[in-house]
Short mmCIF file of C-alpha atoms in Angstrom, two decimals:
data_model
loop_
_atom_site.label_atom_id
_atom_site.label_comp_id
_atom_site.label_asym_id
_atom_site.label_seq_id
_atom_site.Cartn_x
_atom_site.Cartn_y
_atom_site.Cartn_z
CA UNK A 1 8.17 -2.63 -17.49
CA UNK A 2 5.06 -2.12 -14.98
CA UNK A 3 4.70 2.06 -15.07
CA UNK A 4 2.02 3.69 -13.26
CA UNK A 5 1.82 7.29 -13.16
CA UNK A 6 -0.61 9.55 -10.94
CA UNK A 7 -1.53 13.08 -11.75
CA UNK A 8 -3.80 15.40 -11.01
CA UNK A 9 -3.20 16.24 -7.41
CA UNK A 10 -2.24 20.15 -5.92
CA UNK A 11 -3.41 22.61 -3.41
CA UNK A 12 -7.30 22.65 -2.71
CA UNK A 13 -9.54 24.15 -0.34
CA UNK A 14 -11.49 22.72 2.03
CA UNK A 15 -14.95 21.67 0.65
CA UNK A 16 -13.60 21.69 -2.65
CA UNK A 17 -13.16 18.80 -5.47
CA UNK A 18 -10.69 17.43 -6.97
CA UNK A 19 -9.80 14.30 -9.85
CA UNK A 20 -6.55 12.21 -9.98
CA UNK A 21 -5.94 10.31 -12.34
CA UNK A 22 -3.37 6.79 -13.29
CA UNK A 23 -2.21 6.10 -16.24
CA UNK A 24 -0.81 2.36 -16.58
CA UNK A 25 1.55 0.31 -18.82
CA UNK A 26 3.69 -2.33 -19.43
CA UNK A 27 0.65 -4.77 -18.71
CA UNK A 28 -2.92 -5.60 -19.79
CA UNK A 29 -4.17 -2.98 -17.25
CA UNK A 30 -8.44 -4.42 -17.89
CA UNK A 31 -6.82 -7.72 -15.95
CA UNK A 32 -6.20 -6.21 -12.56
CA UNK A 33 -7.83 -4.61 -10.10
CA UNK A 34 -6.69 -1.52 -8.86
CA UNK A 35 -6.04 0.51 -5.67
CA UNK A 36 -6.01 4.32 -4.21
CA UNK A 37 -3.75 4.35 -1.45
CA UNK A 38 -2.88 7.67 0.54
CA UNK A 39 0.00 8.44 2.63
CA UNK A 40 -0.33 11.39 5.02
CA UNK A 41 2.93 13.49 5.35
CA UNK A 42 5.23 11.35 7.74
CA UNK A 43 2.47 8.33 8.65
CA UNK A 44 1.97 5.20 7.60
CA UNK A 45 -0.11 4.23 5.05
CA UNK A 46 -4.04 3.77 4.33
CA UNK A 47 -6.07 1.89 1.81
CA UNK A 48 -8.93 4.37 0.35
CA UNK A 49 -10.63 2.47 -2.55
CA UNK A 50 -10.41 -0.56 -4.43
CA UNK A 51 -12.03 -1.94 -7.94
CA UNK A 52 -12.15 -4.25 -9.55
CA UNK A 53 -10.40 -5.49 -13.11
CA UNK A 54 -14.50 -4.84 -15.03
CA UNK A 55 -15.51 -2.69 -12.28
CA UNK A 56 -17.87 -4.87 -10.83
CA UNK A 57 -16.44 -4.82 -7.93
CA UNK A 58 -16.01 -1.06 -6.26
CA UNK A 59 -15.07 -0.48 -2.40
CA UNK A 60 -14.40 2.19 -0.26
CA UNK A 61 -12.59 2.66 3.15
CA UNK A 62 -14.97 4.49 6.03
CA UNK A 63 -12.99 7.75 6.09
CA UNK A 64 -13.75 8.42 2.40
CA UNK A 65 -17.14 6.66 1.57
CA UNK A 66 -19.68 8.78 -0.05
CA UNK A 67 -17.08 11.48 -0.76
CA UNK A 68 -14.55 9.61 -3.19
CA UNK A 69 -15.42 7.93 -6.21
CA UNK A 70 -13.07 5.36 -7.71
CA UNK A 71 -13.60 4.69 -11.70
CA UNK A 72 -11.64 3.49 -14.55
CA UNK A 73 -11.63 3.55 -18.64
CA UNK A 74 -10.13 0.49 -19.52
CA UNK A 75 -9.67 1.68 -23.10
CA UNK A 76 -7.45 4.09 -21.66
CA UNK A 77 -5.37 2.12 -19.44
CA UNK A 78 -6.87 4.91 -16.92
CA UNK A 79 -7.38 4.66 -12.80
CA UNK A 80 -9.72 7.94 -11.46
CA UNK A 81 -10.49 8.48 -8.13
CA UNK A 82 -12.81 11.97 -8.63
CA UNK A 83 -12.26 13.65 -4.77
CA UNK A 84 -15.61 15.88 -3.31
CA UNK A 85 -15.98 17.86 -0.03
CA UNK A 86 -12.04 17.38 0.78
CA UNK A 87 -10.96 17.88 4.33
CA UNK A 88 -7.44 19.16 5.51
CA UNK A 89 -7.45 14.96 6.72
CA UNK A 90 -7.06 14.51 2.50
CA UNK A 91 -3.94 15.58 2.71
CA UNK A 92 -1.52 13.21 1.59
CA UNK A 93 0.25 11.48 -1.20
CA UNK A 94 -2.07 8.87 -3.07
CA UNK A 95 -0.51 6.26 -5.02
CA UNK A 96 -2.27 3.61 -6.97
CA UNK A 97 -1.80 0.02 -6.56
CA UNK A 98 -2.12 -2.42 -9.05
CA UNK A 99 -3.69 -5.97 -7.15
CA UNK A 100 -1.82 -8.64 -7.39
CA UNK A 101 -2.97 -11.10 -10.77
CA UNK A 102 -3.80 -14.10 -8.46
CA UNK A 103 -4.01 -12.32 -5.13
CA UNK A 104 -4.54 -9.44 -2.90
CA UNK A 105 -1.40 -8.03 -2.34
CA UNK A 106 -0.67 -4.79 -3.82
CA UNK A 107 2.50 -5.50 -6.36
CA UNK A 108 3.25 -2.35 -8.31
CA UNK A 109 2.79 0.98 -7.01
CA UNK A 110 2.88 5.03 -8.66
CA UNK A 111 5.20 7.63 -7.58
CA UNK A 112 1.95 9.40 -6.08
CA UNK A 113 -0.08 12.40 -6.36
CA UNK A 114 0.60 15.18 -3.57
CA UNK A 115 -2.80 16.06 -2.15
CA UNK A 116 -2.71 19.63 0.05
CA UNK A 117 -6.22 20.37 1.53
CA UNK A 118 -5.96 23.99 2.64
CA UNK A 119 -7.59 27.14 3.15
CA UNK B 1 -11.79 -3.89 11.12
CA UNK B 2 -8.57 -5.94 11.59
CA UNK B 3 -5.85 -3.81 13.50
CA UNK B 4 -2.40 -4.43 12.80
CA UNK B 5 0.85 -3.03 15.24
CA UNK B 6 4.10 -3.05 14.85
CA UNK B 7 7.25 -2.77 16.39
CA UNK B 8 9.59 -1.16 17.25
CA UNK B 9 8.51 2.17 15.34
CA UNK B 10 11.88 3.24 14.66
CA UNK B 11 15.43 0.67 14.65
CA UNK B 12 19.12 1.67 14.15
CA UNK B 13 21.06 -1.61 12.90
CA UNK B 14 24.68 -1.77 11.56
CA UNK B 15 25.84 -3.00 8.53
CA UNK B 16 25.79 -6.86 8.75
CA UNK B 17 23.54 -6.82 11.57
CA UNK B 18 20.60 -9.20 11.69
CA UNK B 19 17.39 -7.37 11.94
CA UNK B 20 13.46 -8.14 12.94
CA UNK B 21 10.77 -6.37 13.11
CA UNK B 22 7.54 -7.83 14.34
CA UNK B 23 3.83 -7.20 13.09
CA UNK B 24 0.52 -8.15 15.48
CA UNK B 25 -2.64 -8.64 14.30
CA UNK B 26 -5.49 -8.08 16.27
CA UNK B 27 -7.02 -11.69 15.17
CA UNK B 28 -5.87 -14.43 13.94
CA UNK B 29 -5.19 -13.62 9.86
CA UNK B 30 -3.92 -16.80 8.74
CA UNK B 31 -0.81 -15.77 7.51
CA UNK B 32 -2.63 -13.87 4.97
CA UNK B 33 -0.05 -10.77 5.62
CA UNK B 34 2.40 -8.96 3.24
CA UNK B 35 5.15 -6.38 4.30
CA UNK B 36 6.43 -3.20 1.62
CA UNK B 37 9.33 -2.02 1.33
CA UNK B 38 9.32 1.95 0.84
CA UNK B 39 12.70 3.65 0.75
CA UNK B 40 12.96 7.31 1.36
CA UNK B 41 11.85 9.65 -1.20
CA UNK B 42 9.92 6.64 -3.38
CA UNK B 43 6.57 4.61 -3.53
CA UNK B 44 6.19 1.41 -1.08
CA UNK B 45 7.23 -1.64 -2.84
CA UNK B 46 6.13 -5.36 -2.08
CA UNK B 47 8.34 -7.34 -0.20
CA UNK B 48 6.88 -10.38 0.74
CA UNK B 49 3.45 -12.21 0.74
CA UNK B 50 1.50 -15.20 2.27
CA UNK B 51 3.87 -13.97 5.45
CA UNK B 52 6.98 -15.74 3.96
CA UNK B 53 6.57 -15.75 0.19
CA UNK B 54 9.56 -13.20 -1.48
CA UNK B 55 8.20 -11.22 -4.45
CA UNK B 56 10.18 -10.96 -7.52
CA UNK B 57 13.91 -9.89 -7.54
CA UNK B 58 13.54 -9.61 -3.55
CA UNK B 59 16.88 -10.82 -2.03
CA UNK B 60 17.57 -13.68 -0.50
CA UNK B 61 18.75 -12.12 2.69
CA UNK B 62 14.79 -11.16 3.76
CA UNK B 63 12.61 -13.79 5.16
CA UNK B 64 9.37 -13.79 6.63
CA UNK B 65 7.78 -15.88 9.36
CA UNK B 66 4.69 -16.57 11.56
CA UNK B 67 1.40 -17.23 11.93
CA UNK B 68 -1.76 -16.76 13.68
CA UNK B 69 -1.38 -13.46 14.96
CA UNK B 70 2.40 -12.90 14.82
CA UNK B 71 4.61 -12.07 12.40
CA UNK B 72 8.02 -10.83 11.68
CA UNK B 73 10.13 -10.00 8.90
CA UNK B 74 13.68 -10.57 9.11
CA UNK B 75 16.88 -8.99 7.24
CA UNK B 76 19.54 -11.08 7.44
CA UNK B 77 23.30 -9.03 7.14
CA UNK B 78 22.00 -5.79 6.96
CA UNK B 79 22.77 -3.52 3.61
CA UNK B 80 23.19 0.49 3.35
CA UNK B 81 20.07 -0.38 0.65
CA UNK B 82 17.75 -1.74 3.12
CA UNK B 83 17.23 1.65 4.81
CA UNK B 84 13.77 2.21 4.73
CA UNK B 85 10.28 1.90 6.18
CA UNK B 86 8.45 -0.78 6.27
CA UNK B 87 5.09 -2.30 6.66
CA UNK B 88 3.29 -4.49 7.26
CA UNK B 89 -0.25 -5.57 5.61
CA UNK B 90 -2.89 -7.73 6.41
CA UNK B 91 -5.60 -8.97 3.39
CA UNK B 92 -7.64 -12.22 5.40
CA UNK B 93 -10.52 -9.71 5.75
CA UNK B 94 -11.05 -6.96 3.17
CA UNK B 95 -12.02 -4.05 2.76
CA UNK B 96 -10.54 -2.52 4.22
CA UNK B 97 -7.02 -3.45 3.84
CA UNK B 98 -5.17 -2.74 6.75
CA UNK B 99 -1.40 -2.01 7.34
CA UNK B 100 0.91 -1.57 10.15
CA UNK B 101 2.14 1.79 11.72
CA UNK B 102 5.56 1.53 9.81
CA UNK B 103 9.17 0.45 11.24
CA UNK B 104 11.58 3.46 10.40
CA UNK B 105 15.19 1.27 9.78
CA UNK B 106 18.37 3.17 10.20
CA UNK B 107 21.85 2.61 10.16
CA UNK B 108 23.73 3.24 13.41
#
């Protein structure tokens, strides 16, 4: 069975940092790309960061580019995404994604991380 | 970036009702869209692909159509189980990956 599980997230301060973390199994997690995707508390959902299955691939959405860092340790069937200079528009529960094998589509998902940006 | 809108925001169905929601695109995607499932309390989880392609263990009763532009997904006799929110996503131009607003479905 596909099991992704986030951790890491909590209540932060504004300007602060902050490193989640998913942990994957029940599939060769170095074949697959992976995804941060963040849900603000009753809205829709938003696409952060992608890479890809050897990291060669890394993006970023606008709102988060050159604060958010997206990594992985393949050895560890581990997903990062290392958060700097968070904003109360953080907040929100990120899940990641795994990518689809032979598409683009996002076809298992975490439980997410709660996120709380907050002086 | 492509901008995708749906509609209505929020639906009330009954049970063994026939319901659509519909998904714009700001350009034409190519039917290059997917819509999630996410039921309240729990992660999103994919629903269909390629606009009309069901993903695994997806039932029957769901279908998706369009093209171009437009797009709907379709629940055909409505179950208790299908309460949820759901999206829509497009993927013909990424980054970024861009989803819908989010239909609310409830049962009247």
């Amino acid at each position: 069975e596909v099991q992704l599980v986030e951790s890491g997230g909590g209540l932060v301060q504004p300007g602060r940092s902050l490193k989640l973390s998913c942990v994957a199994s029940g599939f060769t997690f170095s074949n697959y790309g992976m995804n941060w995707i963040r849900q603000a508390p009753g809205k829709g959902l938003e696409w952060v960061a992608y890479i890809s299955s050897g990291s060669s691939y890394i993006y970023y959405a606008e709102t988060v580019k050159g604060r958010f860092t997206i990594s992985r340790d393949n050895a560890k069937n581990t997903l990062y995404l290392q958060m700097t200079s968070l904003r109360s528009e953080d907040t929100a529960l990120y899940y990641c994604a795994r990518r689809q094998y032979y598409g683009p589509v996002m076809d298992a998902w975490g439980q997410g991380a709660s996120v709380t940006v907050s002086s | 970036d492509i901008q995708m809108t749906q509609s209505p925001a929020s639906l009330s169905a009954s049970l063994g009702e026939t319901v659509t929601i519909e998904c714009r695109a700001s350009e034409d995607i190519y039917s290059n869209l997917a819509w999630y499932q996410q039921k309240p309390g729990n992660s999103p989880q994919l629903l269909i692909y390629d606009a009309n392609s069901l993903a695994d263990g997806v039932p029957s009763r769901f279908s998706g159509s369009g093209s171009g532009t437009q797009y709907s997904l379709k629940i055909n006799s409505l179950q208790s189980e299908d309460v949820a929110s759901y999206f829509c996503q497009q993927y013909n131009n990424y980054p970024p990956w861009t989803f819908g607003g989010g239909t609310k479905l409830e049962l009247k």
